[in-house]
PDB file of C-alpha atoms and ligand atoms in Angstrom:
ATOM      1  CA  MET A   1     -30.856 -85.599 -59.157  1.00  0.00           C
ATOM      2  CA  CYS A   2     -33.161 -83.274 -61.039  1.00  0.00           C
ATOM      3  CA  HIS A   3     -30.979 -80.163 -60.745  1.00  0.00           C
ATOM      4  CA  ALA A   4     -27.714 -81.063 -62.425  1.00  0.00           C
ATOM      5  CA  PHE A   5     -25.922 -77.838 -61.486  1.00  0.00           C
ATOM      6  CA  LEU A   6     -26.087 -78.891 -57.821  1.00  0.00           C
ATOM      7  CA  THR A   7     -23.494 -81.559 -58.514  1.00  0.00           C
ATOM      8  CA  ASP A   8     -21.377 -79.387 -60.809  1.00  0.00           C
ATOM      9  CA  ALA A   9     -18.143 -78.225 -59.173  1.00  0.00           C
ATOM     10  CA  ASN A  10     -18.076 -75.247 -61.581  1.00  0.00           C
ATOM     11  CA  PHE A  11     -21.261 -73.899 -60.042  1.00  0.00           C
ATOM     12  CA  TYR A  12     -19.660 -73.800 -56.577  1.00  0.00           C
ATOM     13  CA  ARG A  13     -16.457 -72.352 -58.026  1.00  0.00           C
ATOM     14  CA  LEU A  14     -18.487 -69.487 -59.486  1.00  0.00           C
ATOM     15  CA  LEU A  15     -20.066 -68.842 -56.078  1.00  0.00           C
ATOM     16  CA  PHE A  16     -16.625 -68.932 -54.464  1.00  0.00           C
ATOM     17  CA  GLU A  17     -15.308 -66.385 -56.973  1.00  0.00           C
ATOM     18  CA  ILE A  18     -18.215 -64.068 -56.190  1.00  0.00           C
ATOM     19  CA  ASP A  19     -17.439 -64.450 -52.472  1.00  0.00           C
ATOM     20  CA  GLU A  20     -13.789 -63.651 -53.176  1.00  0.00           C
ATOM     21  CA  SER A  21     -14.723 -60.427 -54.960  1.00  0.00           C
ATOM     22  CA  LEU A  22     -17.092 -59.405 -52.140  1.00  0.00           C
ATOM     23  CA  ALA A  23     -14.238 -60.104 -49.708  1.00  0.00           C
ATOM     24  CA  GLU A  24     -11.746 -58.100 -51.750  1.00  0.00           C
ATOM     25  CA  GLU A  25     -13.973 -55.007 -51.499  1.00  0.00           C
ATOM     26  CA  VAL A  26     -14.034 -55.362 -47.705  1.00  0.00           C
ATOM     27  CA  ARG A  27     -10.275 -55.922 -47.514  1.00  0.00           C
ATOM     28  CA  ALA A  28      -9.531 -52.934 -49.733  1.00  0.00           C
ATOM     29  CA  ARG A  29     -11.666 -50.637 -47.551  1.00  0.00           C
ATOM     30  CA  GLY A  30      -9.744 -51.613 -44.415  1.00  0.00           C
ATOM     31  CA  CYS A  31     -10.896 -51.110 -40.854  1.00  0.00           C
ATOM     32  CA  ASP A  32     -12.741 -48.015 -39.627  1.00  0.00           C
ATOM     33  CA  CYS A  33      -9.782 -47.391 -37.293  1.00  0.00           C
ATOM     34  CA  GLY A  34      -7.478 -47.145 -40.312  1.00  0.00           C
ATOM     35  CA  GLY A  35      -5.899 -50.540 -39.666  1.00  0.00           C
ATOM     36  CA  ARG A  36      -5.151 -53.069 -42.356  1.00  0.00           C
ATOM     37  CA  LEU A  37      -7.192 -56.248 -42.547  1.00  0.00           C
ATOM     38  CA  HIS A  38      -5.595 -59.644 -42.321  1.00  0.00           C
ATOM     39  CA  SER A  39      -7.226 -62.827 -43.457  1.00  0.00           C
ATOM     40  CA  ALA A  40      -8.933 -64.698 -40.614  1.00  0.00           C
ATOM     41  CA  ARG A  41     -11.109 -67.260 -42.351  1.00  0.00           C
ATOM     42  CA  TYR A  42     -13.172 -69.468 -40.186  1.00  0.00           C
ATOM     43  CA  PRO A  43     -14.034 -73.096 -40.712  1.00  0.00           C
ATOM     44  CA  ARG A  44     -17.426 -74.184 -41.915  1.00  0.00           C
ATOM     45  CA  LYS A  45     -18.689 -77.641 -42.640  1.00  0.00           C
ATOM     46  CA  PRO A  46     -21.370 -76.970 -45.172  1.00  0.00           C
ATOM     47  CA  ARG A  47     -23.922 -79.646 -45.789  1.00  0.00           C
ATOM     48  CA  GLY A  48     -25.112 -80.190 -49.281  1.00  0.00           C
ATOM     49  CA  ILE A  49     -23.568 -81.974 -52.195  1.00  0.00           C
ATOM     50  CA  ARG A  50     -20.265 -83.121 -50.768  1.00  0.00           C
ATOM     51  CA  SER A  51     -18.958 -84.530 -54.033  1.00  0.00           C
ATOM     52  CA  ALA A  52     -19.065 -81.120 -55.711  1.00  0.00           C
ATOM     53  CA  LEU A  53     -17.483 -79.162 -52.871  1.00  0.00           C
ATOM     54  CA  ASP A  54     -13.789 -78.686 -52.286  1.00  0.00           C
ATOM     55  CA  ALA A  55     -11.624 -77.335 -49.467  1.00  0.00           C
ATOM     56  CA  SER A  56     -12.500 -73.730 -50.334  1.00  0.00           C
ATOM     57  CA  ASP A  57     -16.093 -74.405 -49.314  1.00  0.00           C
ATOM     58  CA  ALA A  58     -15.001 -75.406 -45.834  1.00  0.00           C
ATOM     59  CA  ARG A  59     -14.042 -71.803 -45.033  1.00  0.00           C
ATOM     60  CA  ARG A  60     -15.974 -68.615 -44.741  1.00  0.00           C
ATOM     61  CA  LEU A  61     -13.861 -65.689 -45.901  1.00  0.00           C
ATOM     62  CA  SER A  62     -13.279 -63.242 -43.092  1.00  0.00           C
ATOM     63  CA  PHE A  63     -10.775 -60.643 -41.873  1.00  0.00           C
ATOM     64  CA  CYS A  64      -9.410 -59.292 -38.654  1.00  0.00           C
ATOM     65  CA  CYS A  65      -8.032 -55.790 -38.104  1.00  0.00           C
ATOM     66  CA  ALA A  66      -4.252 -56.017 -37.701  1.00  0.00           C
ATOM     67  CA  ARG A  67      -4.027 -53.076 -35.291  1.00  0.00           C
ATOM     68  CA  ASP A  68      -3.411 -53.896 -31.622  1.00  0.00           C
ATOM     69  CA  GLY A  69      -6.243 -52.728 -29.443  1.00  0.00           C
ATOM     70  CA  CYS A  70      -8.755 -53.013 -32.309  1.00  0.00           C
ATOM     71  CA  ARG A  71      -8.605 -56.482 -33.867  1.00  0.00           C
ATOM     72  CA  ARG A  72     -12.144 -56.028 -35.069  1.00  0.00           C
ATOM     73  CA  ARG A  73     -13.532 -58.842 -37.192  1.00  0.00           C
ATOM     74  CA  HIS A  74     -14.891 -58.005 -40.625  1.00  0.00           C
ATOM     75  CA  THR A  75     -16.861 -60.727 -42.346  1.00  0.00           C
ATOM     76  CA  PRO A  76     -17.847 -59.959 -45.932  1.00  0.00           C
ATOM     77  CA  ALA A  77     -21.213 -60.841 -47.398  1.00  0.00           C
ATOM     78  CA  SER A  78     -21.403 -64.300 -48.908  1.00  0.00           C
ATOM     79  CA  VAL A  79     -23.329 -65.984 -51.682  1.00  0.00           C
ATOM     80  CA  ARG A  80     -22.370 -69.382 -50.280  1.00  0.00           C
ATOM     81  CA  PHE A  81     -23.246 -69.248 -46.615  1.00  0.00           C
ATOM     82  CA  LEU A  82     -26.653 -67.933 -45.668  1.00  0.00           C
ATOM     83  CA  GLY A  83     -25.913 -66.752 -42.162  1.00  0.00           C
ATOM     84  CA  ARG A  84     -25.151 -69.561 -39.774  1.00  0.00           C
ATOM     85  CA  LYS A  85     -27.258 -72.182 -41.475  1.00  0.00           C
ATOM     86  CA  VAL A  86     -25.291 -75.372 -41.912  1.00  0.00           C
ATOM     87  CA  TYR A  87     -26.593 -76.009 -45.404  1.00  0.00           C
ATOM     88  CA  LEU A  88     -25.261 -73.988 -48.288  1.00  0.00           C
ATOM     89  CA  GLY A  89     -27.423 -71.002 -49.120  1.00  0.00           C
ATOM     90  CA  VAL A  90     -28.254 -72.359 -52.564  1.00  0.00           C
ATOM     91  CA  ILE A  91     -29.859 -75.415 -51.000  1.00  0.00           C
ATOM     92  CA  VAL A  92     -31.864 -73.410 -48.479  1.00  0.00           C
ATOM     93  CA  VAL A  93     -33.113 -71.181 -51.300  1.00  0.00           C
ATOM     94  CA  LEU A  94     -33.803 -73.993 -53.710  1.00  0.00           C
ATOM     95  CA  LEU A  95     -35.771 -76.210 -51.375  1.00  0.00           C
ATOM     96  CA  THR A  96     -37.851 -73.398 -49.950  1.00  0.00           C
ATOM     97  CA  ALA A  97     -38.347 -71.591 -53.277  1.00  0.00           C
ATOM     98  CA  LEU A  98     -39.504 -74.656 -55.094  1.00  0.00           C
ATOM     99  CA  GLN A  99     -41.953 -75.875 -52.535  1.00  0.00           C
ATOM    100  CA  HIS A 100     -44.796 -74.730 -54.758  1.00  0.00           C
ATOM    101  CA  GLY A 101     -43.155 -75.322 -58.115  1.00  0.00           C
ATOM    102  CA  LEU A 102     -42.136 -78.958 -57.938  1.00  0.00           C
ATOM    103  CA  THR A 103     -44.226 -82.049 -57.870  1.00  0.00           C
ATOM    104  CA  VAL A 104     -44.329 -83.641 -54.448  1.00  0.00           C
ATOM    105  CA  GLN A 105     -42.388 -86.589 -55.766  1.00  0.00           C
ATOM    106  CA  ARG A 106     -39.533 -84.565 -57.265  1.00  0.00           C
ATOM    107  CA  ARG A 107     -39.249 -82.382 -54.205  1.00  0.00           C
ATOM    108  CA  ASP A 108     -39.150 -85.426 -51.942  1.00  0.00           C
ATOM    109  CA  GLN A 109     -36.378 -86.906 -54.080  1.00  0.00           C
ATOM    110  CA  LEU A 110     -34.335 -83.751 -53.712  1.00  0.00           C
ATOM    111  CA  ILE A 111     -34.912 -83.583 -49.969  1.00  0.00           C
ATOM    112  CA  GLU A 112     -33.878 -87.174 -49.587  1.00  0.00           C
ATOM    113  CA  ALA A 113     -30.791 -86.768 -51.762  1.00  0.00           C
ATOM    114  CA  LEU A 114     -29.743 -83.764 -49.675  1.00  0.00           C
ATOM    115  CA  ASP A 115     -30.684 -85.392 -46.372  1.00  0.00           C
ATOM    116  CA  VAL A 116     -32.706 -82.412 -45.138  1.00  0.00           C
ATOM    117  CA  SER A 117     -35.034 -83.186 -42.247  1.00  0.00           C
ATOM    118  CA  PRO A 118     -38.655 -81.979 -42.267  1.00  0.00           C
ATOM    119  CA  GLN A 119     -37.913 -79.937 -39.115  1.00  0.00           C
ATOM    120  CA  THR A 120     -35.051 -78.176 -40.868  1.00  0.00           C
ATOM    121  CA  LEU A 121     -37.272 -77.341 -43.831  1.00  0.00           C
ATOM    122  CA  TRP A 122     -39.910 -76.045 -41.497  1.00  0.00           C
ATOM    123  CA  ARG A 123     -37.374 -73.786 -39.715  1.00  0.00           C
ATOM    124  CA  TRP A 124     -36.146 -72.453 -43.048  1.00  0.00           C
ATOM    125  CA  ARG A 125     -39.681 -71.551 -44.132  1.00  0.00           C
ATOM    126  CA  ARG A 126     -40.263 -69.827 -40.838  1.00  0.00           C
ATOM    127  CA  TRP A 127     -36.975 -67.971 -41.259  1.00  0.00           C
ATOM    128  CA  TRP A 128     -38.147 -66.482 -44.591  1.00  0.00           C
ATOM    129  CA  ARG A 129     -41.544 -65.578 -43.231  1.00  0.00           C
ATOM    130  CA  GLU A 130     -40.522 -64.150 -39.872  1.00  0.00           C
ATOM    131  CA  ARG A 131     -36.851 -63.204 -39.816  1.00  0.00           C
ATOM    132  CA  PHE A 132     -35.974 -62.377 -43.366  1.00  0.00           C
ATOM    133  CA  VAL A 133     -38.904 -60.023 -43.888  1.00  0.00           C
ATOM    134  CA  GLN A 134     -37.698 -57.944 -40.947  1.00  0.00           C
ATOM    135  CA  SER A 135     -34.193 -57.604 -42.318  1.00  0.00           C
ATOM    136  CA  ARG A 136     -32.673 -54.445 -43.727  1.00  0.00           C
ATOM    137  CA  CYS A 137     -31.756 -56.454 -46.807  1.00  0.00           C
ATOM    138  CA  TRP A 138     -35.398 -57.295 -47.475  1.00  0.00           C
ATOM    139  CA  ARG A 139     -36.600 -53.750 -46.866  1.00  0.00           C
ATOM    140  CA  ALA A 140     -34.070 -52.477 -49.392  1.00  0.00           C
ATOM    141  CA  LEU A 141     -35.022 -55.140 -51.921  1.00  0.00           C
ATOM    142  CA  ALA A 142     -38.781 -55.070 -51.536  1.00  0.00           C
ATOM    143  CA  GLY A 143     -39.104 -51.477 -52.769  1.00  0.00           C
ATOM    144  CA  GLN A 144     -37.483 -52.367 -56.086  1.00  0.00           C
ATOM    145  CA  PHE A 145     -40.247 -54.687 -57.248  1.00  0.00           C
ATOM    146  CA  VAL A 146     -43.521 -53.562 -58.800  1.00  0.00           C
ATOM    147  CA  PRO A 147     -45.966 -55.146 -58.268  1.00  0.00           C
ATOM    148  CA  PRO A 148     -44.758 -56.005 -54.771  1.00  0.00           C
ATOM    149  CA  LEU A 149     -43.392 -59.465 -54.050  1.00  0.00           C
ATOM    150  CA  ALA A 150     -45.641 -61.820 -52.131  1.00  0.00           C
ATOM    151  CA  THR A 151     -43.870 -62.205 -48.794  1.00  0.00           C
ATOM    152  CA  ALA A 152     -45.758 -65.398 -47.998  1.00  0.00           C
ATOM    153  CA  CYS A 153     -44.130 -67.044 -51.026  1.00  0.00           C
ATOM    154  CA  LEU A 154     -40.539 -66.023 -50.391  1.00  0.00           C
ATOM    155  CA  PRO A 155     -38.041 -66.847 -51.710  1.00  0.00           C
ATOM    156  CA  GLY A 156     -39.965 -68.297 -54.676  1.00  0.00           C
ATOM    157  CA  SER A 157     -41.734 -65.013 -55.421  1.00  0.00           C
ATOM    158  CA  LEU A 158     -38.350 -63.291 -55.683  1.00  0.00           C
ATOM    159  CA  LEU A 159     -36.756 -66.063 -57.722  1.00  0.00           C
ATOM    160  CA  GLU A 160     -39.456 -65.973 -60.378  1.00  0.00           C
ATOM    161  CA  ARG A 161     -38.991 -62.224 -60.968  1.00  0.00           C
ATOM    162  CA  LEU A 162     -35.315 -62.517 -61.788  1.00  0.00           C
ATOM    163  CA  ARG A 163     -34.068 -62.690 -65.334  1.00  0.00           C
ATOM    164  CA  GLY A 164     -32.302 -65.695 -66.711  1.00  0.00           C
ATOM    165  CA  THR A 165     -33.494 -68.659 -68.676  1.00  0.00           C
ATOM    166  CA  VAL A 166     -31.621 -71.154 -66.568  1.00  0.00           C
ATOM    167  CA  LEU A 167     -32.562 -71.801 -62.953  1.00  0.00           C
ATOM    168  CA  SER A 168     -28.932 -71.796 -61.806  1.00  0.00           C
ATOM    169  CA  GLU A 169     -28.437 -68.258 -63.239  1.00  0.00           C
ATOM    170  CA  ARG A 170     -31.445 -66.958 -61.385  1.00  0.00           C
ATOM    171  CA  LEU A 171     -30.292 -68.663 -58.194  1.00  0.00           C
ATOM    172  CA  VAL A 172     -26.905 -66.960 -58.427  1.00  0.00           C
ATOM    173  CA  GLN A 173     -28.602 -63.564 -58.909  1.00  0.00           C
ATOM    174  CA  LEU A 174     -30.836 -64.277 -55.947  1.00  0.00           C
ATOM    175  CA  LEU A 175     -27.874 -65.254 -53.757  1.00  0.00           C
ATOM    176  CA  VAL A 176     -26.125 -62.001 -54.680  1.00  0.00           C
ATOM    177  CA  LEU A 177     -29.248 -60.018 -53.720  1.00  0.00           C
ATOM    178  CA  LEU A 178     -29.478 -61.922 -50.443  1.00  0.00           C
ATOM    179  CA  SER A 179     -25.807 -61.671 -49.582  1.00  0.00           C
ATOM    180  CA  PRO A 180     -26.138 -58.538 -47.370  1.00  0.00           C
ATOM    181  CA  VAL A 181     -28.265 -60.596 -44.992  1.00  0.00           C
ATOM    182  CA  THR A 182     -25.233 -62.750 -44.284  1.00  0.00           C
ATOM    183  CA  THR A 183     -23.261 -60.001 -42.544  1.00  0.00           C
ATOM    184  CA  ALA A 184     -23.745 -58.568 -39.078  1.00  0.00           C
ATOM    185  CA  THR A 185     -24.436 -55.128 -40.535  1.00  0.00           C
ATOM    186  CA  GLY A 186     -26.859 -56.633 -43.054  1.00  0.00           C
ATOM    187  CA  SER A 187     -29.389 -57.830 -40.604  1.00  0.00           C
ATOM    188  CA  LEU A 188     -29.067 -61.302 -39.260  1.00  0.00           C
ATOM    189  CA  ARG A 189     -29.037 -59.667 -35.864  1.00  0.00           C
ATOM    190  CA  VAL A 190     -32.550 -58.470 -36.439  1.00  0.00           C
ATOM    191  CA  GLY A 191     -34.879 -60.630 -34.425  1.00  0.00           C
ATOM    192  CA  GLY A 192     -32.153 -61.941 -32.150  1.00  0.00           C
ATOM    193  CA  ASN A 193     -29.392 -64.405 -32.426  1.00  0.00           C
ATOM    194  CA  PRO A 194     -29.961 -66.743 -35.336  1.00  0.00           C
ATOM    195  CA  GLN A 195     -30.157 -70.369 -34.519  1.00  0.00           C
ATOM    196  CA  ARG A 196     -28.027 -72.807 -36.333  1.00  0.00           C
ATOM    197  CA  MET A 197     -30.261 -74.245 -38.973  1.00  0.00           C
TER     198      MET A 197
HETATM  199 ZN1  LIG B   1      -9.340 -51.705 -36.609  1.00  0.00          ZN
END
């Protein structure tokens, strides 16, 4: 494995802690109707590095309004789950960001270790090119970079502009920037119902 942090449980714990703080903001705000939010996590079976994941990674943090007649679901942004994709966001980002930066051999090793099919990779690339660039999250982000980011090279073009000497640090920053795309209000609804990828 050429990216050691991918097998480091501490890396996933950090992502979980970021998700917990994003969730706490949502919980503290409460529902628009004034109701309190109760925890209503839903199960996920993320694919990726199983050995480094624990039970906390099998749940997406989410809430439900406690008030009868409302019961609205509120799902906070996440740095772990990139929409409904079955792979963890970090893996989707890494494999699509590094498609130009790795030797063919190293990339193939990573793909094989993670058991990602060529069709899945192809769908992820298409998602960046077609869906992500239409999202509200992207429109908000794009304006912050001068010179503009090359959309054809997303997410690699974004990753290389972030600060941090270590790849894992830049990946975490990138996942935080992307996290609004993981909520219904963020934009995954743009372009229709996302497929499971
Ligand atoms: Zn409510």
